[in-house]
Short mmCIF file of C-alpha atoms and ligand atoms in Angstrom, two decimals:
data_model
loop_
_atom_site.label_atom_id
_atom_site.label_comp_id
_atom_site.label_asym_id
_atom_site.label_seq_id
_atom_site.Cartn_x
_atom_site.Cartn_y
_atom_site.Cartn_z
CA MET I 1 0.00 0.00 0.00
CA GLN I 2 1.46 3.35 -1.14
CA LYS I 3 1.53 6.52 0.95
CA LEU I 4 0.07 9.36 -1.12
CA GLU I 5 -0.25 12.97 0.02
CA GLN I 6 -0.30 13.97 3.65
CA LEU I 7 -3.81 14.81 4.83
CA TYR I 8 -3.02 15.99 8.31
CA GLU I 9 -0.20 16.47 10.76
CA GLY I 10 -1.05 16.40 14.45
CA LYS I 11 1.11 16.69 17.54
CA ALA I 12 2.25 13.06 17.50
CA LYS I 13 1.16 11.61 14.15
CA LYS I 14 0.88 12.29 10.45
CA VAL I 15 -1.95 10.85 8.37
CA PHE I 16 -1.57 10.01 4.66
CA ARG I 17 -4.04 9.18 1.94
CA THR I 18 -3.62 5.90 0.04
CA ASP I 19 -4.93 4.81 -3.36
CA ASP I 20 -7.91 3.32 -1.50
CA PRO I 21 -10.21 6.15 -0.30
CA GLY I 22 -11.31 3.96 2.61
CA LEU I 23 -7.81 3.52 4.01
CA TYR I 24 -5.24 5.86 5.54
CA ILE I 25 -1.67 5.37 6.69
CA VAL I 26 -0.77 6.77 10.12
CA ASP I 27 2.89 7.62 10.73
CA TYR I 28 3.92 8.04 14.39
CA LYS I 29 6.45 10.75 15.31
CA ASP I 30 8.75 11.15 18.33
CA ASP I 31 7.42 14.65 19.05
CA ALA I 32 5.89 15.10 22.48
CA THR I 33 3.73 17.94 23.73
CA ALA I 34 1.97 18.55 27.02
CA PHE I 35 -0.25 21.19 28.60
CA ASN I 36 -2.05 21.97 25.33
CA GLY I 37 1.19 22.35 23.41
CA VAL I 38 2.93 24.66 25.90
CA LYS I 39 5.63 22.07 26.73
CA LYS I 40 7.36 20.61 23.68
CA GLY I 41 10.07 18.01 23.25
CA THR I 42 10.97 14.70 21.68
CA ILE I 43 11.06 11.25 23.18
CA ALA I 44 13.45 9.09 21.14
CA SER I 45 11.69 6.10 19.54
CA LYS I 46 8.33 7.06 21.08
CA GLY I 47 6.72 6.74 17.63
CA ILE I 48 7.86 3.13 17.42
CA VAL I 49 6.59 2.32 20.91
CA ASN I 50 3.18 3.96 20.38
CA ASN I 51 2.66 2.49 16.91
CA THR I 52 3.60 -1.06 17.90
CA MET I 53 1.77 -0.99 21.22
CA SER I 54 -1.41 0.49 19.75
CA ALA I 55 -1.54 -2.24 17.10
CA ILE I 56 -1.13 -5.01 19.70
CA ILE I 57 -3.81 -3.50 21.94
CA PHE I 58 -6.28 -2.78 19.12
CA GLU I 59 -5.92 -6.39 17.98
CA MET I 60 -6.65 -7.58 21.51
CA LEU I 61 -9.72 -5.31 21.68
CA GLU I 62 -10.96 -6.58 18.29
CA SER I 63 -10.72 -10.13 19.68
CA LYS I 64 -13.08 -8.98 22.48
CA GLY I 65 -15.63 -7.59 20.02
CA ILE I 66 -14.65 -3.91 19.99
CA PRO I 67 -14.53 -2.60 16.40
CA THR I 68 -11.39 -0.53 15.71
CA HIS I 69 -9.77 1.31 12.81
CA LEU I 70 -6.82 -1.14 12.75
CA VAL I 71 -6.19 -2.85 9.43
CA LYS I 72 -2.53 -3.81 9.56
CA LEU I 73 0.82 -2.83 11.03
CA LEU I 74 2.99 -1.75 8.06
CA SER I 75 6.35 -0.89 9.67
CA ASP I 76 7.73 0.13 13.04
CA ARG I 77 6.17 3.61 12.70
CA GLU I 78 3.30 3.07 10.24
CA THR I 79 -0.11 1.46 10.46
CA LEU I 80 -2.79 1.04 7.82
CA VAL I 81 -6.14 2.15 9.26
CA LYS I 82 -9.73 2.59 8.14
CA ALA I 83 -10.55 6.17 7.19
CA VAL I 84 -12.94 7.57 9.77
CA LYS I 85 -14.56 10.85 10.65
CA ILE I 86 -13.40 11.48 14.21
CA PHE I 87 -15.93 12.62 16.83
CA PRO I 88 -14.35 15.78 18.28
CA LEU I 89 -14.51 14.21 21.74
CA GLU I 90 -11.80 13.09 24.12
CA VAL I 91 -13.32 10.15 25.93
CA ILE I 92 -11.54 9.74 29.25
CA VAL I 93 -12.01 6.78 31.56
CA ARG I 94 -10.64 7.02 35.08
CA ASN I 95 -10.17 4.22 37.60
CA ALA I 96 -8.35 6.40 40.12
CA ALA I 97 -7.84 10.12 40.62
CA ALA I 98 -4.88 11.73 38.84
CA GLY I 99 -3.89 14.67 36.66
CA SER I 100 -6.59 17.19 35.86
CA PHE I 101 -9.19 15.32 37.96
CA SER I 102 -7.05 15.65 41.09
CA LYS I 103 -6.33 19.27 40.35
CA ARG I 104 -9.94 20.19 39.58
CA TYR I 105 -11.58 18.42 42.51
CA GLY I 106 -8.76 18.38 45.08
CA MET I 107 -8.62 14.59 45.39
CA GLU I 108 -5.26 12.97 46.07
CA GLU I 109 -3.66 11.16 43.09
CA GLY I 110 -4.08 7.40 43.32
CA HIS I 111 -7.41 7.44 45.21
CA VAL I 112 -9.21 4.45 43.66
CA PHE I 113 -12.82 4.98 42.60
CA THR I 114 -15.61 2.54 43.51
CA LYS I 115 -16.59 2.50 39.82
CA PRO I 116 -14.98 3.85 36.65
CA CYS I 117 -15.51 7.56 36.04
CA LEU I 118 -16.25 8.51 32.45
CA GLU I 119 -15.55 12.03 31.25
CA PHE I 120 -15.77 13.86 27.92
CA SER I 121 -13.95 16.90 26.70
CA TYR I 122 -14.28 18.89 23.51
CA LYS I 123 -11.30 18.32 21.19
CA ASN I 124 -10.68 21.98 20.50
CA ASP I 125 -7.24 23.43 21.23
CA ASP I 126 -8.41 27.05 20.86
CA LEU I 127 -10.94 26.52 23.66
CA GLY I 128 -8.51 24.47 25.77
CA ASP I 129 -10.44 21.16 25.44
CA PRO I 130 -13.29 22.11 27.84
CA LEU I 131 -15.18 19.45 29.81
CA LEU I 132 -18.55 18.40 28.37
CA ASN I 133 -21.59 16.72 29.85
CA ASP I 134 -24.01 14.64 27.75
CA ASP I 135 -26.35 17.58 27.13
CA HIS I 136 -23.45 19.78 26.00
CA ILE I 137 -22.44 17.12 23.49
CA VAL I 138 -25.94 16.90 22.02
CA ALA I 139 -26.48 20.69 22.12
CA LEU I 140 -23.21 21.28 20.27
CA GLY I 141 -24.13 18.56 17.75
CA LEU I 142 -20.91 16.63 18.46
CA ALA I 143 -22.75 13.28 18.75
CA SER I 144 -26.35 12.11 19.05
CA GLU I 145 -27.76 10.62 22.23
CA GLU I 146 -27.78 7.19 20.56
CA GLN I 147 -24.15 7.54 19.45
CA LEU I 148 -23.18 8.67 22.94
CA ALA I 149 -24.76 5.55 24.45
CA VAL I 150 -22.67 3.36 22.12
CA ILE I 151 -19.49 5.32 22.89
CA ARG I 152 -20.13 5.02 26.63
CA ASP I 153 -20.69 1.27 26.38
CA TYR I 154 -17.54 0.72 24.29
CA ALA I 155 -15.45 2.94 26.60
CA LEU I 156 -16.40 0.90 29.67
CA ARG I 157 -15.81 -2.42 27.87
CA ILE I 158 -12.44 -1.15 26.66
CA ASN I 159 -11.61 -0.17 30.25
CA ASP I 160 -12.40 -3.70 31.51
CA ALA I 161 -10.24 -5.28 28.79
CA LEU I 162 -7.35 -2.85 29.28
CA LYS I 163 -7.35 -3.10 33.09
CA GLU I 164 -6.97 -6.88 32.84
CA PHE I 165 -4.39 -6.67 30.03
CA PHE I 166 -2.15 -4.20 31.88
CA LEU I 167 -2.48 -5.91 35.26
CA GLU I 168 -1.09 -9.10 33.70
CA ILE I 169 2.07 -7.15 32.82
CA GLY I 170 2.38 -5.49 36.24
CA LEU I 171 0.74 -2.16 35.41
CA LYS I 172 -2.21 -0.46 37.07
CA LEU I 173 -4.44 1.43 34.63
CA ILE I 174 -5.15 4.73 36.38
CA ASP I 175 -6.84 6.50 33.45
CA PHE I 176 -6.76 6.82 29.67
CA LYS I 177 -8.11 8.81 26.74
CA ILE I 178 -9.63 7.30 23.61
CA GLU I 179 -11.23 8.66 20.47
CA PHE I 180 -13.94 7.23 18.26
CA GLY I 181 -14.77 7.74 14.62
CA LEU I 182 -17.54 6.95 12.14
CA CYS I 183 -16.83 4.50 9.33
CA ASP I 184 -19.72 3.53 7.03
CA GLY I 185 -22.15 4.63 9.73
CA GLU I 186 -20.47 2.44 12.37
CA ILE I 187 -18.80 3.80 15.49
CA ILE I 188 -15.27 2.39 15.79
CA LEU I 189 -12.30 2.98 18.08
CA ALA I 190 -9.64 5.14 16.39
CA ASP I 191 -6.48 7.09 17.35
CA GLU I 192 -4.02 5.29 19.66
CA ILE I 193 -3.63 3.59 23.04
CA SER I 194 -0.10 4.12 24.35
CA PRO I 195 1.90 5.55 27.26
CA ASP I 196 1.03 8.97 25.74
CA THR I 197 -2.67 8.39 26.31
CA CYS I 198 -2.78 6.18 29.43
CA ARG I 199 -1.60 6.58 33.00
CA LEU I 200 0.09 3.34 33.99
CA TRP I 201 1.61 2.79 37.42
CA ASP I 202 3.91 -0.14 38.21
CA VAL I 203 2.04 -2.56 40.47
CA LYS I 204 5.04 -3.20 42.75
CA THR I 205 6.70 0.23 42.97
CA ASN I 206 3.84 2.59 41.99
CA GLU I 207 6.31 4.20 39.61
CA LYS I 208 4.75 6.23 36.82
CA MET I 209 5.25 4.37 33.52
CA ASP I 210 3.70 6.89 31.11
CA LYS I 211 3.82 10.40 29.70
CA ASP I 212 3.77 11.95 33.18
CA ARG I 213 7.53 11.23 33.18
CA PHE I 214 7.79 13.81 30.36
CA ARG I 215 5.09 16.19 31.65
CA ARG I 216 6.62 16.33 35.14
CA ASP I 217 10.32 15.94 34.22
CA LEU I 218 10.66 12.71 36.20
CA GLY I 219 13.57 11.37 34.09
CA ASN I 220 14.07 8.01 32.32
CA VAL I 221 11.39 8.93 29.79
CA GLU I 222 12.72 6.89 26.82
CA GLU I 223 13.65 3.93 29.04
CA THR I 224 10.15 3.86 30.52
CA TYR I 225 8.44 3.84 27.09
CA GLN I 226 10.78 0.98 26.06
CA GLU I 227 9.99 -0.96 29.24
CA VAL I 228 6.24 -0.65 28.66
CA LEU I 229 6.63 -1.85 25.05
CA LYS I 230 8.80 -4.76 26.18
CA ARG I 231 6.16 -5.91 28.65
CA VAL I 232 3.35 -5.52 26.08
CA LYS I 233 5.30 -7.48 23.45
CA ASN I 234 6.28 -10.27 25.84
CA LYS I 235 2.73 -10.78 27.06
N1 UDP Z 1 -4.99 12.50 27.83
C1 UDP Z 1 -4.56 12.43 26.53
N2 UDP Z 1 -4.66 13.54 25.74
C2 UDP Z 1 -5.16 14.73 26.19
C3 UDP Z 1 -5.61 14.79 27.53
C4 UDP Z 1 -5.51 13.67 28.32
O1 UDP Z 1 -4.11 11.38 26.07
O2 UDP Z 1 -5.22 15.69 25.41
C5 UDP Z 1 -4.89 11.31 28.71
C6 UDP Z 1 -3.82 11.45 29.77
O3 UDP Z 1 -2.60 10.90 29.33
C7 UDP Z 1 -4.38 10.67 30.92
C8 UDP Z 1 -5.90 10.80 30.76
O4 UDP Z 1 -6.12 11.18 29.41
O5 UDP Z 1 -4.04 9.29 30.79
C9 UDP Z 1 -6.51 11.82 31.68
O6 UDP Z 1 -5.83 13.03 31.53
P1 UDP Z 1 -6.19 14.31 32.41
O7 UDP Z 1 -7.56 14.77 32.09
O8 UDP Z 1 -5.91 14.02 33.84
O9 UDP Z 1 -5.29 15.46 31.84
P2 UDP Z 1 -3.78 15.86 32.07
O10 UDP Z 1 -3.45 15.66 33.50
O11 UDP Z 1 -3.03 14.98 31.14
O12 UDP Z 1 -3.80 17.30 31.66
#
């Protein structure tokens, strides 16, 4: 499959057209940003880690009945995916307090919730990705009530599958962000699942094994991404 012109370049990925209008090629970069683009840097080989890990996880989710955009891993940085129209929603699932949740509500990081907490924000950098409730989503025309019900159900099923998957490799899934798209009228999981988009804490040491190492200058950023990939691959 040939890469044709670039359709889009985001903070961490480029998307290319192919000769099939239904398929795109995603190319993962090493660029890292945090705090809505205010902090910028690179994490060597991050693109390889996120591309490889996302493909393994999306395949696992497919096997559990979650439809995804994954078609085929093409190289260490490239994946062939189904072309989708992305819902401009960041779907965040939290199993414990951390990050913006802790800051907003004053709850200590690591406090485990009695049930998963689902949250939506508007993918809109100019507005600073504001939080959305269900009525906001419908009022803004970002998704219908029916679509939202499907997204909610998938998000919670994905959380169950991911929690189990990561626990088996010694990682606690604190929270994560996913995105969905529409493909031939079907809602499917798109984007990526990686240490950029999940908070993962080592079960034994509670060490942060994710992008917080970059956000908070905790050191060993590259090594941590490699360690997560190693565990995912060896599973
Ligand atoms: N997240 C993400 N992209 C974003 C915002 C959040 O992948 O633009 C992920 C983040 O890595 C974490 C989860 O979503 O795993 C919850 O993030 P939070 O809302 O706490 O925001 P942050 O603390 O990252 O600002």
